[in-house]
Short mmCIF file of C-alpha atoms and ligand atoms in Angstrom, two decimals:
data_model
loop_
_atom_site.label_atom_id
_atom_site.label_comp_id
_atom_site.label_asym_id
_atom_site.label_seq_id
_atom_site.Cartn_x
_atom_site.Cartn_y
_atom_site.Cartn_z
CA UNK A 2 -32.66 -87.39 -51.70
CA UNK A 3 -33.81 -91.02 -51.10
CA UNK A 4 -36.66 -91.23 -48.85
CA UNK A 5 -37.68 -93.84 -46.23
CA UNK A 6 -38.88 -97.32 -48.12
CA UNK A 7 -42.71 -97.25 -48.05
CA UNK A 8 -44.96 -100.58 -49.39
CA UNK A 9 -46.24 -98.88 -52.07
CA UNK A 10 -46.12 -96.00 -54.78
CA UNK A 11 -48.78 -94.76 -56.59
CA UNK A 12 -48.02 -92.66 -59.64
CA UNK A 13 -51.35 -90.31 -60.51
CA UNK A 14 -53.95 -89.23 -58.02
CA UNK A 15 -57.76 -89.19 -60.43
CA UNK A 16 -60.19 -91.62 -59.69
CA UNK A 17 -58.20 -95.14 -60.54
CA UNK A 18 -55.21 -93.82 -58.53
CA UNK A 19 -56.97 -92.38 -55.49
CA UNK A 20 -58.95 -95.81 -55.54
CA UNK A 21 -55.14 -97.93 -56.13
CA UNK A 22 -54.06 -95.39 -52.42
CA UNK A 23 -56.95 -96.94 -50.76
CA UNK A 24 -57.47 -100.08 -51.58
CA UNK A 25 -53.55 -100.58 -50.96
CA UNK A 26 -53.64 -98.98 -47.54
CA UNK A 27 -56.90 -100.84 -46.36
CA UNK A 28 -54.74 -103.93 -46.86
CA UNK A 29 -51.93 -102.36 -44.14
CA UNK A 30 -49.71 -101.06 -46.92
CA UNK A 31 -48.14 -97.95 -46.47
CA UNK A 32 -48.48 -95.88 -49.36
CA UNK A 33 -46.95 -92.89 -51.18
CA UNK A 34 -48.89 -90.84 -54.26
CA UNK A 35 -46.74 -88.73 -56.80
CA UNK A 36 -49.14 -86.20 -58.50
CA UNK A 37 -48.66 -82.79 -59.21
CA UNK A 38 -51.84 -81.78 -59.56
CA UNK A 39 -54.33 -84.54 -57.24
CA UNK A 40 -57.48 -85.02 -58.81
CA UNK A 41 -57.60 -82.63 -62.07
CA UNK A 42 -57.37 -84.82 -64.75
CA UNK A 43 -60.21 -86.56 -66.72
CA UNK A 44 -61.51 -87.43 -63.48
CA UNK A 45 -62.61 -84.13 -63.10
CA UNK A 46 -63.61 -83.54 -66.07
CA UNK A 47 -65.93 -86.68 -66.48
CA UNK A 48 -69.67 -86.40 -66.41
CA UNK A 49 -70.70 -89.33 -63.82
CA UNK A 50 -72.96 -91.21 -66.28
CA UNK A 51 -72.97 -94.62 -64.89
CA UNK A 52 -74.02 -96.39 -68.21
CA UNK A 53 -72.66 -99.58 -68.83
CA UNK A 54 -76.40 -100.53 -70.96
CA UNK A 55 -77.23 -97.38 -72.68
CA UNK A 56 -73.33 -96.91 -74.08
CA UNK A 57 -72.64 -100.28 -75.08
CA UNK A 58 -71.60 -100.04 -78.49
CA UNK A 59 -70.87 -102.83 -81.26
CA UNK A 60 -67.90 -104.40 -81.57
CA UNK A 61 -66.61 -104.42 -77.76
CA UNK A 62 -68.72 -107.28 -76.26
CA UNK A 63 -65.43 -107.63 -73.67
CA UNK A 64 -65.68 -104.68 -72.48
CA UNK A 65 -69.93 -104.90 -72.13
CA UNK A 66 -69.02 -107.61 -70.44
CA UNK A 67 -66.75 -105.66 -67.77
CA UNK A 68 -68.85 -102.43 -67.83
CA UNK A 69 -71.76 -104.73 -66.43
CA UNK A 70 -69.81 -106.50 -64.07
CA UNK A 71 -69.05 -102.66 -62.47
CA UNK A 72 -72.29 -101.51 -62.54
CA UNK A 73 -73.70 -104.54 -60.62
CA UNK A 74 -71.02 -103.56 -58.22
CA UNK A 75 -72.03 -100.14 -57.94
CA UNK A 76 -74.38 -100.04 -55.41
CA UNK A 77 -72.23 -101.83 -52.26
CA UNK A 78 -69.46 -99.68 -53.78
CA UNK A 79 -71.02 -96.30 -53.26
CA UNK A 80 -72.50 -97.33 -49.96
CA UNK A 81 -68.74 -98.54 -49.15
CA UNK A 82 -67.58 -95.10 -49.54
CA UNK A 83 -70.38 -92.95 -48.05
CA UNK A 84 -70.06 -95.00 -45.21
CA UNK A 85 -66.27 -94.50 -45.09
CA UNK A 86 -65.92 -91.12 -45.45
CA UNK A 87 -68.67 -90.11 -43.95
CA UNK A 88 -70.20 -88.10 -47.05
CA UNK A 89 -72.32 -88.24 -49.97
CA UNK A 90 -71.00 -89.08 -52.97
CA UNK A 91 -74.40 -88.46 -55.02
CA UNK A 92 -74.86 -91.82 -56.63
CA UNK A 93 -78.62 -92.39 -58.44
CA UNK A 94 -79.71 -95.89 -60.21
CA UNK A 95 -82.12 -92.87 -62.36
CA UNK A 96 -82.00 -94.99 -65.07
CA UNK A 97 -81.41 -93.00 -68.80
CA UNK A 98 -83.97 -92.28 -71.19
CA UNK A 99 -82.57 -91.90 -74.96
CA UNK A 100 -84.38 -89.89 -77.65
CA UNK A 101 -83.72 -88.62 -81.08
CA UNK A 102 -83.80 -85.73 -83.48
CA UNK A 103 -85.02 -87.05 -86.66
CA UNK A 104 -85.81 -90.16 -87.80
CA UNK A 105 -82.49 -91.73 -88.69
CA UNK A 106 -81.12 -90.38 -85.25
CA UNK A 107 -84.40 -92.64 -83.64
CA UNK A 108 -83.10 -95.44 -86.08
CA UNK A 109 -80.11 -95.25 -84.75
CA UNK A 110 -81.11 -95.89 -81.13
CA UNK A 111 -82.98 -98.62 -82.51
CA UNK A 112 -79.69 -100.47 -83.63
CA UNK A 113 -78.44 -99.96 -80.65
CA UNK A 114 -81.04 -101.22 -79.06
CA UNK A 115 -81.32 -104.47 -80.99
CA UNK A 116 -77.44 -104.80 -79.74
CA UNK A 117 -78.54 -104.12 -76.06
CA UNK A 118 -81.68 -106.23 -76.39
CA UNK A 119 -79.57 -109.31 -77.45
CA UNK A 120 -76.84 -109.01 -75.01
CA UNK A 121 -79.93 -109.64 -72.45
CA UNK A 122 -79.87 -106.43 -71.34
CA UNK A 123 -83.24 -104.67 -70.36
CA UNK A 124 -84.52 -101.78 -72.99
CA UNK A 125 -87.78 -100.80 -73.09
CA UNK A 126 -88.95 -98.87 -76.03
CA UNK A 127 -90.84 -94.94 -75.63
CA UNK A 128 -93.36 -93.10 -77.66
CA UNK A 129 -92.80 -89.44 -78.19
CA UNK A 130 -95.75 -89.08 -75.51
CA UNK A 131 -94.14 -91.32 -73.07
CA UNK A 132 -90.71 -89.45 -73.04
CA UNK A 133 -92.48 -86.47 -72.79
CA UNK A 134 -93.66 -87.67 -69.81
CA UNK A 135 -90.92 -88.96 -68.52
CA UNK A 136 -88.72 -86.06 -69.81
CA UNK A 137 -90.85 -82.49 -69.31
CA UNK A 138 -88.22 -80.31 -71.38
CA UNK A 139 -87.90 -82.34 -74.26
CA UNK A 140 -88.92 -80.29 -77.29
CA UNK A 141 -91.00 -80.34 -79.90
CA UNK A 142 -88.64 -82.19 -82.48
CA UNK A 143 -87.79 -84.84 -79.63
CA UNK A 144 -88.71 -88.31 -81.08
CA UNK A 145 -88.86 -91.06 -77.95
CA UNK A 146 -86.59 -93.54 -78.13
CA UNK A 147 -85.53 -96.67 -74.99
CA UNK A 148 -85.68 -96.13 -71.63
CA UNK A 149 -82.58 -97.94 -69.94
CA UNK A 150 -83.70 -98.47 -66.00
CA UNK A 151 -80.51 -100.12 -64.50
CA UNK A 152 -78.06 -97.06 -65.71
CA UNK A 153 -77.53 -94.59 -63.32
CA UNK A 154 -74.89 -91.33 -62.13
CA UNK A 155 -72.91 -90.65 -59.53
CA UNK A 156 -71.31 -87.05 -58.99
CA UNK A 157 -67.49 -87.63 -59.71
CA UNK A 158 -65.98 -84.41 -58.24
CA UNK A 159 -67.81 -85.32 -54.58
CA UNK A 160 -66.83 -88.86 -55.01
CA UNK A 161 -63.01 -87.72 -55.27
CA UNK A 162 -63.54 -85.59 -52.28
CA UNK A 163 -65.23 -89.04 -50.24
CA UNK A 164 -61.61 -90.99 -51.43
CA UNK A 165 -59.46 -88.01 -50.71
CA UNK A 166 -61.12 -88.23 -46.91
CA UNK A 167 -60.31 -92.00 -47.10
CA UNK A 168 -57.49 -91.91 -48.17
CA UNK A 169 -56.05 -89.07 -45.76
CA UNK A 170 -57.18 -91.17 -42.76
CA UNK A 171 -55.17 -94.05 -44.43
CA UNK A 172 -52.50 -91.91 -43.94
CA UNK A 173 -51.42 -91.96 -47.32
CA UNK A 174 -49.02 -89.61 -48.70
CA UNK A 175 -49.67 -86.98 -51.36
CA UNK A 176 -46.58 -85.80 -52.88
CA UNK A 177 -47.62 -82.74 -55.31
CA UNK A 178 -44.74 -84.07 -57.92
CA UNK A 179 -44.43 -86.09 -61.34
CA UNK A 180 -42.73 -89.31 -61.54
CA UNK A 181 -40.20 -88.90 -63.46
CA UNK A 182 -38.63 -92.51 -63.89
CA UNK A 183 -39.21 -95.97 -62.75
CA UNK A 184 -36.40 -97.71 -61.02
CA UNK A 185 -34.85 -101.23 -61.51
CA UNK A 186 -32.87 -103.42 -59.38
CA UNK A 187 -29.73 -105.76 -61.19
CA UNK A 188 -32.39 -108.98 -61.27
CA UNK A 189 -35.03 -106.50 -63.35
CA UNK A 190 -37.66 -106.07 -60.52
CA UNK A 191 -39.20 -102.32 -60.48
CA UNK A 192 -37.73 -101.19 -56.90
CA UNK A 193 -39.23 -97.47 -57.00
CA UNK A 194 -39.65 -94.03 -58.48
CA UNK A 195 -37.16 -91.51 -59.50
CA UNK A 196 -39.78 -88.17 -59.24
CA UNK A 197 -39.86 -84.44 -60.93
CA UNK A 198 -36.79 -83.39 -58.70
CA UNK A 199 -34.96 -86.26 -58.35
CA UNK A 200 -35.70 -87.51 -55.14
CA UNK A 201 -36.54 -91.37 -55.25
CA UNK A 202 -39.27 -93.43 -53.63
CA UNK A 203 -38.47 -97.38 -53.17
CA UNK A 204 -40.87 -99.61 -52.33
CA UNK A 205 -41.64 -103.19 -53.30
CA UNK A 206 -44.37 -102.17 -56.04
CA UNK A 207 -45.28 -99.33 -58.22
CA UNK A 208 -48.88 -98.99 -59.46
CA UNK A 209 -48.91 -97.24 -62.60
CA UNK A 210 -52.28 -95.07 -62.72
CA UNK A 211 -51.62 -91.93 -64.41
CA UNK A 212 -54.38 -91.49 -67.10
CA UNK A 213 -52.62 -91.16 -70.90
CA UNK A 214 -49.63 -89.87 -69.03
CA UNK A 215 -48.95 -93.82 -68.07
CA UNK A 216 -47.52 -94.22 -72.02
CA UNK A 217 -44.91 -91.40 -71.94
CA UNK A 218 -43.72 -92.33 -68.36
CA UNK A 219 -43.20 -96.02 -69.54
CA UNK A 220 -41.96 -95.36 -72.82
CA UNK A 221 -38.42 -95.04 -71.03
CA UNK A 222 -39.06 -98.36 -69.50
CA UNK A 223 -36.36 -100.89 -71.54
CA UNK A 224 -39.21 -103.99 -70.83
CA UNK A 225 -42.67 -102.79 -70.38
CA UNK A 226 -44.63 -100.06 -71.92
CA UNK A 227 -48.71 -99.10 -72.68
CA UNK A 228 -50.41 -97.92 -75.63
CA UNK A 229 -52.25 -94.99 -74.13
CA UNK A 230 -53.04 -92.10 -75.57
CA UNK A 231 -54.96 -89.10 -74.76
CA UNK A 232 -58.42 -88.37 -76.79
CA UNK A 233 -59.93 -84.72 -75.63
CA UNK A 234 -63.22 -84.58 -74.07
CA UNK A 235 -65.01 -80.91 -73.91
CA UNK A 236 -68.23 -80.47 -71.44
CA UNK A 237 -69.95 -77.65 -70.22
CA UNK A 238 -71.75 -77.32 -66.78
CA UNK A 239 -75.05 -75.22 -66.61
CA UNK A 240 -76.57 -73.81 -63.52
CA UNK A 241 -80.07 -75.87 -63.56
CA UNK A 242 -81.77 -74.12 -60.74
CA UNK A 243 -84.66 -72.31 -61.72
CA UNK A 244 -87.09 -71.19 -59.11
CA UNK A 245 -89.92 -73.01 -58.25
CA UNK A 246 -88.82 -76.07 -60.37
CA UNK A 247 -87.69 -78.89 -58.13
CA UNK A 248 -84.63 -80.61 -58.83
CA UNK A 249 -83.98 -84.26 -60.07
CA UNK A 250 -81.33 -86.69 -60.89
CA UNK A 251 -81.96 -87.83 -64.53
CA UNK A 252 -79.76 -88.59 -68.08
CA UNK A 253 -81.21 -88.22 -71.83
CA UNK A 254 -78.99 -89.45 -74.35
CA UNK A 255 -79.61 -88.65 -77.68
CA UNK A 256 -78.61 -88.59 -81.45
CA UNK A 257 -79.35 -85.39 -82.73
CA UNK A 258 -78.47 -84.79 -87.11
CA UNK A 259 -76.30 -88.73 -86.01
CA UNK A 260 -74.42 -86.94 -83.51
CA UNK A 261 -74.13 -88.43 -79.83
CA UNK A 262 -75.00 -85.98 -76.92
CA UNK A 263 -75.77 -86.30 -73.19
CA UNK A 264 -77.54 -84.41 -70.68
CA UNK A 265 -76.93 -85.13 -66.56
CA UNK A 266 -79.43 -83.47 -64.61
CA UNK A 267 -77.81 -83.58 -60.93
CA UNK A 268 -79.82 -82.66 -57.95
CA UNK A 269 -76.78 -80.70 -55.73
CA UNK A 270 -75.84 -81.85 -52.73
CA UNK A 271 -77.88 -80.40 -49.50
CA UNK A 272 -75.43 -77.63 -48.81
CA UNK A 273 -75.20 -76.41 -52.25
CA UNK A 274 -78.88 -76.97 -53.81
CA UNK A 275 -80.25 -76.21 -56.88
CA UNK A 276 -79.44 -78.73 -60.29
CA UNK A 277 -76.53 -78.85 -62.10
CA UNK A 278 -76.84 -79.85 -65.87
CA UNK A 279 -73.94 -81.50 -67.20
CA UNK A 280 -73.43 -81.52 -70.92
CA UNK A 281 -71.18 -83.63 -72.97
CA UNK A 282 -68.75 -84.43 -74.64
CA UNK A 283 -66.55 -83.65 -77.83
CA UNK A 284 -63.99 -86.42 -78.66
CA UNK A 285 -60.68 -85.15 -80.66
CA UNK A 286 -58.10 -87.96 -80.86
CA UNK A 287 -54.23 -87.47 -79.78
CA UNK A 288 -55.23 -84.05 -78.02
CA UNK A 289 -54.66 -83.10 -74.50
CA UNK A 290 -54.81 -79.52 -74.71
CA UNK A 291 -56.98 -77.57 -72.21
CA UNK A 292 -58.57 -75.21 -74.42
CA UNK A 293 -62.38 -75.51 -74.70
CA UNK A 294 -63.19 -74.17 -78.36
CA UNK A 295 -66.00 -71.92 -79.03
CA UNK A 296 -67.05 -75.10 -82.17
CA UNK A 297 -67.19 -77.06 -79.24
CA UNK A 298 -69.02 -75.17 -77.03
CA UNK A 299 -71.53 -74.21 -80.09
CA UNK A 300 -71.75 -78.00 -81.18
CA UNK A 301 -72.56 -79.01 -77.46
CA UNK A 302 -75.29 -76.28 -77.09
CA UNK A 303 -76.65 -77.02 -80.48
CA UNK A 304 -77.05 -80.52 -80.13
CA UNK A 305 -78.28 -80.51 -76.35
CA UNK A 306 -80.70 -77.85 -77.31
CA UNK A 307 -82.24 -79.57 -80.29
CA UNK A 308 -83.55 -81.93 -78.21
CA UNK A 309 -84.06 -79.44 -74.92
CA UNK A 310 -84.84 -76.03 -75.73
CA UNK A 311 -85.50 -75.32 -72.10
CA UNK A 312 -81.60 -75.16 -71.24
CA UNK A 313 -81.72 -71.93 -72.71
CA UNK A 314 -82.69 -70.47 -69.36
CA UNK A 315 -79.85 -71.76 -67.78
CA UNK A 316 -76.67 -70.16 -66.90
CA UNK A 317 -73.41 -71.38 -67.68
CA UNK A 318 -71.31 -72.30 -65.34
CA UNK A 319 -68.46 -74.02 -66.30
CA UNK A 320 -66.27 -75.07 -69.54
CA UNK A 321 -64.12 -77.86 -69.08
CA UNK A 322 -61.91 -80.28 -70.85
CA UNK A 323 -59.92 -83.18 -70.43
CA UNK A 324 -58.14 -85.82 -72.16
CA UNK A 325 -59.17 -89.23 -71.51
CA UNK A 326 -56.89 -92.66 -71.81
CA UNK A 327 -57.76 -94.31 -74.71
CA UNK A 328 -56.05 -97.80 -75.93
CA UNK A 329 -56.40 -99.69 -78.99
CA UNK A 330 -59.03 -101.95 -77.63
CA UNK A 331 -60.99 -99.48 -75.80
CA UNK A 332 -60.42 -101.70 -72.58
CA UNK A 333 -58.31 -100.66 -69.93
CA UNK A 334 -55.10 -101.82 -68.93
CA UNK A 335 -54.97 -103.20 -66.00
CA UNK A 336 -53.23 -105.97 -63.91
CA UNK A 337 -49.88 -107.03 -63.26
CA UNK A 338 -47.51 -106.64 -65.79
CA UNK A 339 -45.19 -109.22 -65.88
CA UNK A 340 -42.59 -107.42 -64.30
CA UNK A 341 -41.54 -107.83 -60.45
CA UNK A 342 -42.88 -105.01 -58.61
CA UNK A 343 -45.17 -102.96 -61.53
CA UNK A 344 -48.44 -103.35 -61.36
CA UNK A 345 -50.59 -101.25 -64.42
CA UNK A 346 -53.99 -99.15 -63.76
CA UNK A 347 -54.88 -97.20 -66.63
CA UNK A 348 -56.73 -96.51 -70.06
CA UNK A 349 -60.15 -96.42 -69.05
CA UNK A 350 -60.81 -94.17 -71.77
CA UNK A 351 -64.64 -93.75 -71.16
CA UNK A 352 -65.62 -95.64 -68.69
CA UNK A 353 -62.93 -94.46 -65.51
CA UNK A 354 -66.27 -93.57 -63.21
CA UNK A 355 -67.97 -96.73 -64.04
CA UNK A 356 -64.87 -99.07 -63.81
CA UNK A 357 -64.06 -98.01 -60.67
CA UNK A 358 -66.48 -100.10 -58.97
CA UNK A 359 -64.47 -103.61 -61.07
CA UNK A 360 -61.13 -101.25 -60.51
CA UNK A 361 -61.52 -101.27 -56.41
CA UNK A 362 -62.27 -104.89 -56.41
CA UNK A 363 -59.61 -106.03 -58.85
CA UNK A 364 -57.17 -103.94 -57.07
CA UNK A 365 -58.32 -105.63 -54.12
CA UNK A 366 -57.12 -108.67 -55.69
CA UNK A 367 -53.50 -107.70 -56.36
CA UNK A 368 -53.15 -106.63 -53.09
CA UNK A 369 -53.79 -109.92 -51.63
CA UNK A 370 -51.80 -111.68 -54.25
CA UNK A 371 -54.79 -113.47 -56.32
CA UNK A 372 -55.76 -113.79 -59.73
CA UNK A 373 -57.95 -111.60 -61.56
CA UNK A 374 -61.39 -113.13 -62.60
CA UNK A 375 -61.85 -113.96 -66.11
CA UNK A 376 -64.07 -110.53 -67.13
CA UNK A 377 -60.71 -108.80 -66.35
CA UNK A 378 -58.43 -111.33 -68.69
CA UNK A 379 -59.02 -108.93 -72.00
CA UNK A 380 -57.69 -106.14 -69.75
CA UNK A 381 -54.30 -107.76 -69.45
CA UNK A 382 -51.47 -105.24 -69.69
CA UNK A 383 -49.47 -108.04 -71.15
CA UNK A 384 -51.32 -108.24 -74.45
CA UNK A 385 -49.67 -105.67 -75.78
CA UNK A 386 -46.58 -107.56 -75.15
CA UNK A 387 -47.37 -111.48 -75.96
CA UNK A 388 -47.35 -110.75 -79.79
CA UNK A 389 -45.35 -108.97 -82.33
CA UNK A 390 -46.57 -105.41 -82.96
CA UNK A 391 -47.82 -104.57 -86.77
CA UNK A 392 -44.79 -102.55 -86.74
CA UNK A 393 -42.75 -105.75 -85.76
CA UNK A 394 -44.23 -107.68 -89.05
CA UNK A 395 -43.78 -105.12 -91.34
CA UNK A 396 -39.93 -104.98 -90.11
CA UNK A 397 -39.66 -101.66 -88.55
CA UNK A 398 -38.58 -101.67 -85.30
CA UNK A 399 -38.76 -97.74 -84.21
CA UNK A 400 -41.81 -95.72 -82.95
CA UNK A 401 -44.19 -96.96 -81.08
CA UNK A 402 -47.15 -99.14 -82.81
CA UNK A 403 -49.99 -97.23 -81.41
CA UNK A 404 -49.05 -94.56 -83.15
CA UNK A 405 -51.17 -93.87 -85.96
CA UNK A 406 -51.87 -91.14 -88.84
CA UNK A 407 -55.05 -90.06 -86.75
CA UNK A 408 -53.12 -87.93 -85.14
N1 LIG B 26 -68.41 -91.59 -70.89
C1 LIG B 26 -68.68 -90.35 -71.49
C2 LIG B 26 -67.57 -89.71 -72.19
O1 LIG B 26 -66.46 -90.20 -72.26
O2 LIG B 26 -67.80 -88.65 -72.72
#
């Protein structure tokens, strides 16, 4: 079945999708969404830890650069979408407060800190007595470490329910099926999708949004394809409502034994109440099973535990895991790719919540027909493209060249 020509097609429905579905209908698009299941990939799964200063790590100062340039669009972004949909999305500036285990967990916060501290970004260092101020649970082999003001959370789950109101009185269609193919016309333009059953969509672009699911659906493509790949992310979500203990919206982040962990403390919304506590995450490269292991809910408890014994009390709620879409830069992949009609929104690995502030505006930008500003250059789908692949120089020519012995 062919059905009627729409503007646009948007293959995934998780946060950079649903975002791709509005921002292309509030420019008078018509839209269509393929996605069998809306909304339960790593979107779901993520955390909501809005920390572009406390994660920045050495040796990606690009994407620092773009993870800042989100977060200072945060705030009008949130307030875009409350106001839109009419709902809460649960977005805190709470700031994050880091601490350690042992000493060479606090030294590593320290390196980081040196790294934050020089990219001009404001760190302010805590005694022990200080976070245990700031932080009442913190146990007795919690060592203070930075507190990171501008970082922040914002509840991910609610904030796909605020887009899927938008973007159902966008009118924008939902169709509960894979893509399955794109399709080409005789100059080379992408002219639609071929979905699941068979039935094709044509429109004049395709936005290609589908998590680590974006690599296999292009890796038919003859011209254009994306080195993403899934890296599984386990969490688990404690019931944090004790009586007579008030709730509020706060992050630790923490080295415990060298290992990374975070706790969210999330006030619920006003119907639900209570606190959830949001604990993560594993990271298993090249895995994008949904099986939460009992090592992974053990290491998560450990680690969170060493520095809070107080989450103890809690009750669990939830297990969950994702995979999220990792590239070989860590930075996303996102623009147009060089090819009529197919435009690429993916691999933001990490940092899909906090993108999505850049990821609305940039889409934005496409939409209208303009250029990308320079944070977003690095982010180029077409890198991948412009040079020959390692594979390429060594003379092989089969496989793809992401794919590596870690997996
Ligand atoms: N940004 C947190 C995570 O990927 O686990």
């Amino acid at each position: 079945m062919r059905h009627p020509h729409r503007d646009v097609v948007v293959i995934g429905y998780g946060i950079v999708g649903a975002l791709a579905c509005w921002r292309a209908a509030a420019a008078g698009q018509t839209v269509t969404c393929l996605d069998p299941e809306p909304g339960t990939g790593a979107t779901y799964a993520a955390a909501g830890m809005l920390a572009a200063v406390t994660e920045a790590d050495f040796g990606e100062p690009d994407l620092l650069r773009l993870n800042l340039h989100s977060a200072r669009r945060w705030p009008d972004f949130a307030a875009a979408i409350e106001r839109t949909a009419g709902t809460g999305i649960g977005y805190h500036r709470c700031g994050v407060l880091t601490v350690g285990y042992e000493r060479a967990d606090h030294d590593q916060l320290q390196r980081l800190a040196q790294l934050q501290q020089h990219s001009g970004l404001a760190v302010t260092p805590v005694t022990t007595e200080e976070a245990r101020a700031r932080e009442p649970m913190l146990g007795p082999r919690g060592i203070g470490g930075y507190w990171v003001p501008a970082d922040g959370q914002v509840d991910p789950r609610r904030l796909m329910q605020a887009l899927k109101i938008i973007t159902d009185d966008h009118g924008v269609r939902v169709v509960r099926r894979s893509a399955a193919q794109l399709m080409d016309d005789h100059d080379g333009r992408v002219v639609g999708v071929v979905d699941e059953i068979g039935d094709e969509h044509p429109v004049d672009r395709v936005v290609v949004a589908a998590g680590y699911a974006s690599g296999p659906l292009l890796a038919a493509h003859p011209r254009f394809q994306v080195p993403v790949r899934p890296v599984k992310g386990e969490l688990i979500r404690l019931d944090g409502g004790l009586p007579g203990w008030s709730p509020e919206s706060r992050i630790i982040r923490g080295f415990v034994q060298q290992r990374p962990i975070y706790v969210v403390f999330r006030a619920a919304d006003d119907r639900t109440g209570g606190q959830e506590v949001v604990i993560g995450a594993t990271s298993q490269e090249w895995a994008d099973d949904r099986q939460v292991t009992a090592g992974a809910v053990f290491a998560l408890l450990r680690d969170a535990r060493a520095l809070l014994p107080g989450i103890d009390e809690f009750a669990i709620k939830e297990t969950t895991t994702r995979a999220r879409p990792a590239t070989p830069d860590n930075l996303p992949i996102l623009g147009r790719s060089g090819i009529p009609g197919l435009v690429i929104a993916t691999g933001h690995y990490r940092n899909g919540i906090l993108l999505a502030a850049a990821t609305a505006e940039a889409l934005d930008l496409i939409f209208a027909g303009r250029e990308l500003p320079d944070v977003w250059k690095p982010a180029d789908p077409r890198r991948f493209h412009d040079q020959p692949s390692d594979h390429d120089q060594l003379g092989k020519s089969e496989g793809a060249p992401w794919v590596t012995t870690s997996r």
